[in-house]
mmCIF file of C-alpha atoms in Angstrom:
data_model
loop_
_atom_site.group_PDB
_atom_site.id
_atom_site.type_symbol
_atom_site.label_atom_id
_atom_site.label_comp_id
_atom_site.label_asym_id
_atom_site.label_seq_id
_atom_site.Cartn_x
_atom_site.Cartn_y
_atom_site.Cartn_z
ATOM 1 C CA UNK H 1 6.332 -13.728 -29.053
ATOM 2 C CA UNK H 2 6.445 -12.434 -25.471
ATOM 3 C CA UNK H 3 5.782 -14.779 -22.716
ATOM 4 C CA UNK H 4 4.814 -11.879 -20.377
ATOM 5 C CA UNK H 5 1.071 -11.685 -19.580
ATOM 6 C CA UNK H 6 -0.916 -8.769 -20.878
ATOM 7 C CA UNK H 7 -1.327 -5.627 -18.615
ATOM 8 C CA UNK H 8 -4.820 -4.118 -17.996
ATOM 9 C CA UNK H 9 -5.295 -0.421 -18.583
ATOM 10 C CA UNK H 10 -4.710 2.009 -15.822
ATOM 11 C CA UNK H 11 -7.673 2.404 -13.937
ATOM 12 C CA UNK H 12 -8.242 5.870 -12.403
ATOM 13 C CA UNK H 13 -11.289 6.636 -10.053
ATOM 14 C CA UNK H 14 -12.066 10.361 -10.273
ATOM 15 C CA UNK H 15 -13.967 11.784 -7.382
ATOM 16 C CA UNK H 16 -14.834 15.338 -8.071
ATOM 17 C CA UNK H 17 -18.065 17.443 -8.142
ATOM 18 C CA UNK H 18 -17.175 20.164 -10.290
ATOM 19 C CA UNK H 19 -17.927 19.179 -13.800
ATOM 20 C CA UNK H 20 -15.465 22.078 -15.148
ATOM 21 C CA UNK H 21 -12.704 20.155 -13.036
ATOM 22 C CA UNK H 22 -13.630 16.958 -14.454
ATOM 23 C CA UNK H 23 -13.373 18.200 -18.131
ATOM 24 C CA UNK H 24 -9.989 19.856 -17.140
ATOM 25 C CA UNK H 25 -8.581 16.707 -15.323
ATOM 26 C CA UNK H 26 -9.463 14.962 -18.698
ATOM 27 C CA UNK H 27 -7.720 17.240 -20.733
ATOM 28 C CA UNK H 28 -4.460 17.601 -18.835
ATOM 29 C CA UNK H 29 -3.998 13.572 -18.419
ATOM 30 C CA UNK H 30 -4.621 13.331 -22.275
ATOM 31 C CA UNK H 31 -2.132 15.920 -23.035
ATOM 32 C CA UNK H 32 0.408 14.247 -20.565
ATOM 33 C CA UNK H 33 -0.378 11.288 -22.661
ATOM 34 C CA UNK H 34 -2.014 9.320 -19.812
ATOM 35 C CA UNK H 35 -3.633 6.501 -21.055
ATOM 36 C CA UNK H 36 -6.545 5.017 -18.298
ATOM 37 C CA UNK H 37 -9.916 4.050 -17.883
ATOM 38 C CA UNK H 38 -11.526 6.595 -15.907
ATOM 39 C CA UNK H 39 -14.729 6.290 -13.601
ATOM 40 C CA UNK H 40 -16.208 9.749 -12.231
ATOM 41 C CA UNK H 41 -18.199 9.484 -9.318
ATOM 42 C CA UNK H 42 -19.414 13.452 -7.875
ATOM 43 C CA UNK H 43 -19.481 13.072 -4.288
ATOM 44 C CA UNK H 44 -18.012 11.521 -1.245
ATOM 45 C CA UNK H 45 -21.147 9.133 -0.697
ATOM 46 C CA UNK H 46 -21.091 7.728 -4.107
ATOM 47 C CA UNK H 47 -17.527 7.157 -3.715
ATOM 48 C CA UNK H 48 -17.926 5.139 -0.882
ATOM 49 C CA UNK H 49 -20.926 3.243 -2.875
ATOM 50 C CA UNK H 50 -18.510 2.651 -5.518
ATOM 51 C CA UNK H 51 -16.389 0.328 -3.420
ATOM 52 C CA UNK H 52 -19.612 -1.590 -1.889
ATOM 53 C CA UNK H 53 -20.107 -3.107 -5.383
ATOM 54 C CA UNK H 54 -18.466 -6.385 -5.288
ATOM 55 C CA UNK H 55 -16.986 -6.089 -8.944
ATOM 56 C CA UNK H 56 -15.483 -2.634 -7.864
ATOM 57 C CA UNK H 57 -14.178 -4.242 -4.796
ATOM 58 C CA UNK H 58 -12.662 -7.076 -6.830
ATOM 59 C CA UNK H 59 -10.976 -4.903 -9.234
ATOM 60 C CA UNK H 60 -10.373 -1.844 -7.416
ATOM 61 C CA UNK H 61 -9.073 1.149 -9.149
ATOM 62 C CA UNK H 62 -5.044 1.377 -9.524
ATOM 63 C CA UNK H 63 -5.521 5.132 -8.154
ATOM 64 C CA UNK H 64 -8.240 7.256 -6.798
ATOM 65 C CA UNK H 65 -8.012 11.008 -7.686
ATOM 66 C CA UNK H 66 -10.040 12.400 -4.470
ATOM 67 C CA UNK H 67 -10.911 16.236 -4.299
ATOM 68 C CA UNK H 68 -11.555 17.271 -0.730
ATOM 69 C CA UNK H 69 -14.213 19.395 -0.953
ATOM 70 C CA UNK H 70 -17.163 17.081 -2.089
ATOM 71 C CA UNK H 71 -21.072 17.328 -1.249
ATOM 72 C CA UNK H 72 -22.380 14.540 1.014
ATOM 73 C CA UNK H 73 -19.186 13.153 2.448
ATOM 74 C CA UNK H 74 -15.956 15.271 2.284
ATOM 75 C CA UNK H 75 -12.923 13.889 0.597
ATOM 76 C CA UNK H 76 -11.171 13.260 4.351
ATOM 77 C CA UNK H 77 -14.068 11.150 5.331
ATOM 78 C CA UNK H 78 -14.192 9.254 2.032
ATOM 79 C CA UNK H 79 -10.070 8.476 2.887
ATOM 80 C CA UNK H 80 -11.160 7.508 6.466
ATOM 81 C CA UNK H 81 -13.784 5.233 5.279
ATOM 82 C CA UNK H 82 -11.368 3.836 2.749
ATOM 83 C CA UNK H 83 -8.500 3.407 5.223
ATOM 84 C CA UNK H 84 -10.748 1.514 7.993
ATOM 85 C CA UNK H 85 -11.598 -1.309 5.710
ATOM 86 C CA UNK H 86 -8.948 -3.782 5.368
ATOM 87 C CA UNK H 87 -10.224 -4.786 1.739
ATOM 88 C CA UNK H 88 -9.662 -1.165 0.540
ATOM 89 C CA UNK H 89 -6.928 0.118 2.806
ATOM 90 C CA UNK H 90 -4.075 -0.540 0.175
ATOM 91 C CA UNK H 91 -5.869 1.895 -2.440
ATOM 92 C CA UNK H 92 -3.230 4.466 -3.877
ATOM 93 C CA UNK H 93 -5.104 7.888 -3.306
ATOM 94 C CA UNK H 94 -4.098 11.233 -4.568
ATOM 95 C CA UNK H 95 -5.854 14.123 -3.055
ATOM 96 C CA UNK H 96 -6.559 17.453 -4.789
ATOM 97 C CA UNK H 97 -7.616 20.547 -3.236
ATOM 98 C CA UNK H 98 -7.457 24.441 -3.412
ATOM 99 C CA UNK H 99 -6.755 24.555 0.213
ATOM 100 C CA UNK H 100 -3.035 25.193 1.004
ATOM 101 C CA UNK H 101 -3.427 24.785 5.071
ATOM 102 C CA UNK H 102 -0.413 23.092 6.311
ATOM 103 C CA UNK H 103 -2.592 21.500 9.042
ATOM 104 C CA UNK H 104 -5.129 20.123 6.650
ATOM 105 C CA UNK H 105 -2.041 18.668 4.543
ATOM 106 C CA UNK H 106 -0.712 17.052 7.762
ATOM 107 C CA UNK H 107 -3.870 15.528 8.539
ATOM 108 C CA UNK H 108 -4.504 13.939 4.714
ATOM 109 C CA UNK H 109 -0.959 12.912 4.575
ATOM 110 C CA UNK H 110 -1.141 11.307 8.009
ATOM 111 C CA UNK H 111 -4.081 9.061 6.317
ATOM 112 C CA UNK H 112 -1.604 7.850 3.814
ATOM 113 C CA UNK H 113 -1.905 9.402 0.343
ATOM 114 C CA UNK H 114 0.363 8.955 -2.776
ATOM 115 C CA UNK H 115 0.291 12.579 -3.506
ATOM 116 C CA UNK H 116 -1.444 15.901 -2.217
ATOM 117 C CA UNK H 117 -2.185 18.147 -5.344
ATOM 118 C CA UNK H 118 -3.046 21.836 -4.551
ATOM 119 C CA UNK H 119 -5.271 22.724 -7.615
ATOM 120 C CA UNK H 120 -3.682 26.116 -9.139
ATOM 121 C CA UNK H 121 -5.459 29.139 -10.034
ATOM 122 C CA UNK H 122 -4.910 28.929 -13.467
ATOM 123 C CA UNK H 123 -4.677 26.555 -16.329
ATOM 124 C CA UNK H 124 -0.919 26.189 -16.328
ATOM 125 C CA UNK H 125 -0.931 25.219 -12.758
ATOM 126 C CA UNK H 126 -3.765 23.039 -13.248
ATOM 127 C CA UNK H 127 -1.765 21.219 -16.107
ATOM 128 C CA UNK H 128 0.656 20.151 -13.529
ATOM 129 C CA UNK H 129 -1.973 17.726 -12.273
ATOM 130 C CA UNK H 130 -1.415 15.572 -15.415
ATOM 131 C CA UNK H 131 2.136 15.413 -15.030
ATOM 132 C CA UNK H 132 1.980 14.399 -11.316
ATOM 133 C CA UNK H 133 -0.674 11.706 -12.276
ATOM 134 C CA UNK H 134 1.447 10.415 -15.111
ATOM 135 C CA UNK H 135 4.355 10.204 -12.579
ATOM 136 C CA UNK H 136 2.165 7.931 -9.944
ATOM 137 C CA UNK H 137 1.179 5.938 -13.042
ATOM 138 C CA UNK H 138 4.829 5.090 -14.060
ATOM 139 C CA UNK H 139 5.687 4.289 -9.928
ATOM 140 C CA UNK H 140 2.870 1.842 -10.268
ATOM 141 C CA UNK H 141 3.393 -1.759 -10.152
ATOM 142 C CA UNK H 142 2.904 -3.707 -13.028
ATOM 143 C CA UNK H 143 0.195 -5.898 -13.130
#
């Protein structure tokens, strides 16, 4: 009998407005063997609202996978709002974007992201997201 407390399931908050990308992310995570509880919100305002819920604040996601190009509030605005809130500032964030702009990357990395992921143009490139997320999960502290 183990005296180690049970671990909770890895919680992932996916902030993505494109239903096809949500589907692909679910597929590549499954293919990479990533087991997680995934919550999906489809715009930046909904992501900020997610954290206004007391239960979500009390048990925040282990990782937020954040698209930068979102309606209502873009990913950078979401990230800035989270980093400005002392109760949320420590949330681990991986950013996804189709942009390869060095200026945008510098600006986002300055806000403290775990990983900056450029979405590939084909399915093989997209599949690398699953591997990257699996690596982030493996680096996560045990709870």
